[in-house]
Amino acid sequence: MTHPFELSQEIELGATPEQVWDAIATGPGVDSWFMGRTELGTSVGGPAGLTMMGHTQQATITAYEPGARLATRSAQAPDGRFMAMEYLIEGCDGGTAVLRLVQSGMLGDDWETEFEAMKAGWPIYLETLKQYLAHFIGRTPLVTTVFRPGAGGPDTVWKIVTESLDVTPDVGEGDEVRLPDGSAGVVYYANLPVNLGVRTADGLYRFIHSGTARGDAVVLGHQNFAGRDEQAEWEAWTAERFG
């Protein structure tokens, strides 16, 4: 059985509508704050694809108004499931903008868990977008996404993650951390036991605990603006600590 849903998020960004548009309506722009690799067309009817861990999710652009509105919709599955996204940009005084995101569609039998995961996940990605526009705008990163199933419950995951960052589980925004490679960082988003965002001089990191009906997992995301490919290193790090 499918279930309709809709959720919306809003964030004020220290960038112009044109800069926000480049970050949400181009592949390199989306790659600078989201997960995986995104490809986007430049008109209604064009493609919108997200590739992550060897799998590509395809959608079609349904609205394309540069600097103002972008919308996409996936094809409808045999059971009725589909996903639609809409980004609305509003310019404000002082060269800033408000971005409103609306995600809607039809979810499957595990719809409540999926909905809660999306609702909890979007804030850290929008905060990552804010960090990109403030500190790395115009730079294209190499993107790492690691998904490790069977990582354990939230207490286990956050004990391991925070110890690896040389902080305690009550870490908060603005706290300084130390990455496993020795580089220094600062927490830009903290919502434990769900997710944690860290910014360094050359990158943006996200540590996420995902608890679903299929079990617990840890998800690591990293935008490396220094141009280093660290996929193998982070895969080894998660394998060593989470089995």
C-alpha positions as a printed NumPy array, in Angstrom:
array([[  0.   ,   0.   ,   0.   ],
       [  1.242,   3.492,  -0.844],
       [  0.851,   6.634,   1.25 ],
       [  0.947,  10.278,   0.099],
       [  3.299,  12.639,   1.901],
       [  4.606,  16.185,   1.798],
       [  7.275,  17.949,   3.808],
       [  8.802,  21.386,   3.521],
       [ 11.96 ,  23.031,   4.791],
       [ 13.122,  26.642,   4.644],
       [ 16.495,  28.29 ,   5.187],
       [ 17.929,  31.794,   4.833],
       [ 21.207,  31.869,   2.908],
       [ 23.914,  34.494,   2.706],
       [ 24.003,  34.434,  -1.079],
       [ 22.168,  35.991,  -4.006],
       [ 19.329,  34.142,  -5.793],
       [ 21.698,  33.58 ,  -8.721],
       [ 24.305,  31.971,  -6.479],
       [ 21.68 ,  29.799,  -4.797],
       [ 20.372,  28.765,  -8.223],
       [ 23.832,  27.626,  -9.299],
       [ 24.043,  25.538,  -6.114],
       [ 20.685,  23.777,  -6.549],
       [ 20.219,  23.657, -10.326],
       [ 23.617,  22.472, -11.629],
       [ 25.322,  19.131, -11.117],
       [ 28.573,  20.551,  -9.706],
       [ 26.586,  22.9  ,  -7.464],
       [ 24.483,  20.122,  -5.919],
       [ 27.572,  17.928,  -5.524],
       [ 29.028,  20.653,  -3.3  ],
       [ 26.493,  20.064,  -0.503],
       [ 24.45 ,  16.915,  -1.191],
       [ 25.379,  13.238,  -1.512],
       [ 26.527,  11.229,  -4.524],
       [ 26.789,  12.731,  -8.014],
       [ 23.998,  14.771,  -9.597],
       [ 23.315,  15.453, -13.274],
       [ 20.741,  18.086, -14.25 ],
       [ 19.406,  19.305, -17.564],
       [ 18.742,  22.959, -18.327],
       [ 15.07 ,  22.978, -19.335],
       [ 11.683,  21.428, -18.636],
       [ 11.708,  17.802, -19.727],
       [ 15.433,  17.471, -19.121],
       [ 16.999,  14.785, -16.914],
       [ 17.628,  14.923, -13.182],
       [ 19.727,  11.999, -11.992],
       [ 21.389,  11.163,  -8.678],
       [ 24.07 ,   8.442,  -8.708],
       [ 25.238,   6.993,  -5.405],
       [ 26.964,   3.722,  -4.532],
       [ 26.494,   2.359,  -8.04 ],
       [ 22.766,   3.122,  -8.304],
       [ 21.167,   5.972, -10.267],
       [ 17.788,   7.474,  -9.407],
       [ 16.239,   9.146, -12.438],
       [ 13.749,  12.008, -12.542],
       [ 12.542,  14.622, -15.028],
       [ 12.629,  18.396, -14.702],
       [  9.056,  19.728, -14.494],
       [  9.785,  23.414, -13.8  ],
       [ 12.874,  25.437, -14.682],
       [ 12.837,  29.164, -13.858],
       [ 16.44 ,  30.355, -13.349],
       [ 16.917,  32.163, -10.062],
       [ 13.416,  31.336,  -8.859],
       [ 12.08 ,  27.778,  -9.178],
       [ 13.265,  24.262,  -9.98 ],
       [ 11.063,  21.16 ,  -9.784],
       [ 11.613,  17.493, -10.631],
       [  9.499,  14.326, -10.554],
       [ 10.468,  10.68 , -10.756],
       [  8.548,   8.167, -12.857],
       [  5.738,   6.343, -11.094],
       [  6.608,   2.805,  -9.99 ],
       [  4.187,  -0.077, -10.638],
       [  2.919,   0.186,  -7.052],
       [  2.282,   3.916,  -7.381],
       [  5.367,   5.256,  -5.627],
       [  7.044,   8.43 ,  -6.921],
       [  9.007,  11.404,  -5.619],
       [  8.666,  15.087,  -6.501],
       [ 10.986,  17.927,  -5.482],
       [ 10.477,  21.679,  -5.697],
       [ 12.968,  24.422,  -4.828],
       [ 11.696,  27.996,  -4.489],
       [ 14.143,  30.908,  -4.194],
       [ 13.164,  34.346,  -2.885],
       [ 15.618,  37.228,  -2.957],
       [ 15.969,  39.377,   0.166],
       [ 17.634,  42.651,   1.09 ],
       [ 21.39 ,  42.723,   1.441],
       [ 22.17 ,  40.171,  -1.254],
       [ 20.668,  37.237,   0.643],
       [ 17.964,  34.735,  -0.263],
       [ 15.47 ,  32.335,   1.293],
       [ 15.291,  28.815,  -0.108],
       [ 12.155,  26.766,   0.419],
       [ 12.192,  23.067,  -0.382],
       [  9.054,  20.975,  -0.82 ],
       [  9.31 ,  17.196,  -1.165],
       [  6.178,  15.183,  -1.908],
       [  4.927,  12.01 ,  -3.521],
       [  3.904,   8.495,  -2.584],
       [  5.834,   6.196,  -0.227],
       [  5.591,   2.433,   0.292],
       [  4.63 ,   0.229,   3.238],
       [  7.444,   1.544,   5.447],
       [  6.307,   5.102,   4.745],
       [  6.388,   6.375,   8.335],
       [ 10.05 ,   5.4  ,   8.808],
       [ 10.987,   6.802,   5.391],
       [  9.162,  10.063,   6.099],
       [ 10.819,  10.543,   9.491],
       [ 14.25 ,   9.817,   7.955],
       [ 13.724,  12.466,   5.267],
       [ 12.369,  14.955,   7.797],
       [ 15.409,  14.452,  10.048],
       [ 17.891,  14.406,   7.173],
       [ 17.066,  17.573,   5.244],
       [ 18.156,  20.108,   7.911],
       [ 21.784,  18.945,   7.891],
       [ 21.94 ,  19.036,   4.087],
       [ 20.483,  22.533,   3.962],
       [ 22.976,  23.63 ,   6.624],
       [ 25.702,  22.061,   4.477],
       [ 24.441,  24.151,   1.556],
       [ 24.674,  27.231,   3.774],
       [ 28.264,  26.342,   4.708],
       [ 29.187,  25.789,   1.063],
       [ 27.818,  29.18 ,   0.026],
       [ 29.589,  30.896,   2.919],
       [ 32.994,  29.214,   2.709],
       [ 33.515,  27.29 ,  -0.558],
       [ 31.33 ,  28.945,  -3.192],
       [ 32.56 ,  28.367,  -6.737],
       [ 34.747,  25.402,  -5.771],
       [ 33.89 ,  21.875,  -6.918],
       [ 34.689,  19.002,  -4.528],
       [ 35.346,  15.328,  -4.823],
       [ 32.464,  13.635,  -3.02 ],
       [ 32.655,  10.643,  -0.691],
       [ 29.548,   8.755,   0.425],
       [ 29.943,   5.658,   2.599],
       [ 27.008,   3.57 ,   3.844],
       [ 27.834,   1.004,   6.534],
       [ 24.978,  -1.324,   7.608],
       [ 24.971,  -3.122,  10.936],
       [ 26.737,  -0.249,  12.681],
       [ 24.757,  -0.561,  15.909],
       [ 22.302,   1.611,  17.786],
       [ 22.669,   5.377,  18.205],
       [ 24.536,   5.161,  21.526],
       [ 27.135,   2.832,  20.014],
       [ 27.521,   4.852,  16.82 ],
       [ 27.892,   8.23 ,  18.506],
       [ 30.336,   6.92 ,  21.108],
       [ 32.588,   5.741,  18.285],
       [ 32.155,   8.857,  16.152],
       [ 32.655,  11.402,  18.935],
       [ 35.67 ,   9.572,  20.364],
       [ 37.175,   9.555,  16.856],
       [ 36.639,  13.321,  16.697],
       [ 38.164,  13.826,  20.174],
       [ 34.929,  15.189,  21.686],
       [ 32.116,  13.892,  23.909],
       [ 28.54 ,  12.949,  22.856],
       [ 27.258,  16.298,  24.154],
       [ 29.194,  18.088,  21.386],
       [ 27.488,  21.232,  20.088],
       [ 27.639,  23.718,  17.233],
       [ 30.804,  25.791,  17.293],
       [ 32.846,  23.137,  19.123],
       [ 36.276,  22.302,  17.754],
       [ 37.   ,  18.718,  16.7  ],
       [ 39.934,  16.725,  15.394],
       [ 39.368,  14.525,  12.321],
       [ 40.924,  11.043,  12.144],
       [ 43.54 ,  12.362,   9.679],
       [ 44.623,  14.972,  12.246],
       [ 43.01 ,  18.001,  10.591],
       [ 41.115,  20.496,  12.728],
       [ 37.439,  21.234,  12.244],
       [ 34.455,  22.984,  13.767],
       [ 30.93 ,  21.622,  14.252],
       [ 28.418,  23.489,  12.083],
       [ 25.407,  21.263,  12.852],
       [ 24.715,  19.012,  15.823],
       [ 21.556,  16.962,  16.206],
       [ 22.681,  13.814,  18.008],
       [ 21.613,  11.032,  18.022],
       [ 20.721,  11.643,  14.356],
       [ 23.484,  13.592,  12.625],
       [ 26.555,  15.79 ,  12.984],
       [ 28.171,  18.213,  10.53 ],
       [ 31.824,  19.326,  10.605],
       [ 33.652,  21.937,   8.511],
       [ 37.428,  22.022,   7.976],
       [ 39.598,  24.352,   5.926],
       [ 39.139,  22.1  ,   2.885],
       [ 35.951,  20.159,   3.403],
       [ 32.477,  19.48 ,   4.758],
       [ 31.706,  16.249,   6.639],
       [ 28.426,  14.648,   7.711],
       [ 28.092,  11.74 ,  10.129],
       [ 24.572,  10.271,  10.143],
       [ 22.966,   7.44 ,  12.1  ],
       [ 20.174,   5.823,  10.119],
       [ 17.796,   3.506,  11.949],
       [ 15.264,   1.738,   9.719],
       [ 13.129,  -1.381,   9.712],
       [ 16.062,  -3.07 ,   7.974],
       [ 18.478,  -2.247,  10.797],
       [ 20.92 ,   0.428,  11.907],
       [ 23.521,   2.003,   9.66 ],
       [ 26.054,   4.806,   9.705],
       [ 26.346,   7.115,   6.698],
       [ 29.397,   9.292,   6.072],
       [ 29.388,  12.151,   3.591],
       [ 32.415,  14.258,   2.689],
       [ 32.935,  17.109,   0.228],
       [ 36.695,  17.484,  -0.286],
       [ 37.375,  20.89 ,  -1.863],
       [ 41.125,  20.214,  -1.949],
       [ 40.508,  17.718,  -4.745],
       [ 41.576,  14.561,  -2.906],
       [ 39.697,  11.303,  -3.423],
       [ 39.288,   9.778,   0.047],
       [ 36.632,   7.152,  -0.712],
       [ 38.925,   4.202,   0.062],
       [ 40.209,   5.765,   3.287],
       [ 36.723,   6.436,   4.664],
       [ 35.468,   3.003,   3.637],
       [ 38.365,   1.49 ,   5.574],
       [ 37.654,   3.774,   8.552],
       [ 34.004,   2.741,   8.793],
       [ 34.839,  -0.945,   8.283],
       [ 37.422,  -0.87 ,  11.091],
       [ 35.168,   0.861,  13.599],
       [ 31.75 ,  -0.539,  12.77 ],
       [ 32.592,  -4.064,  11.613]])
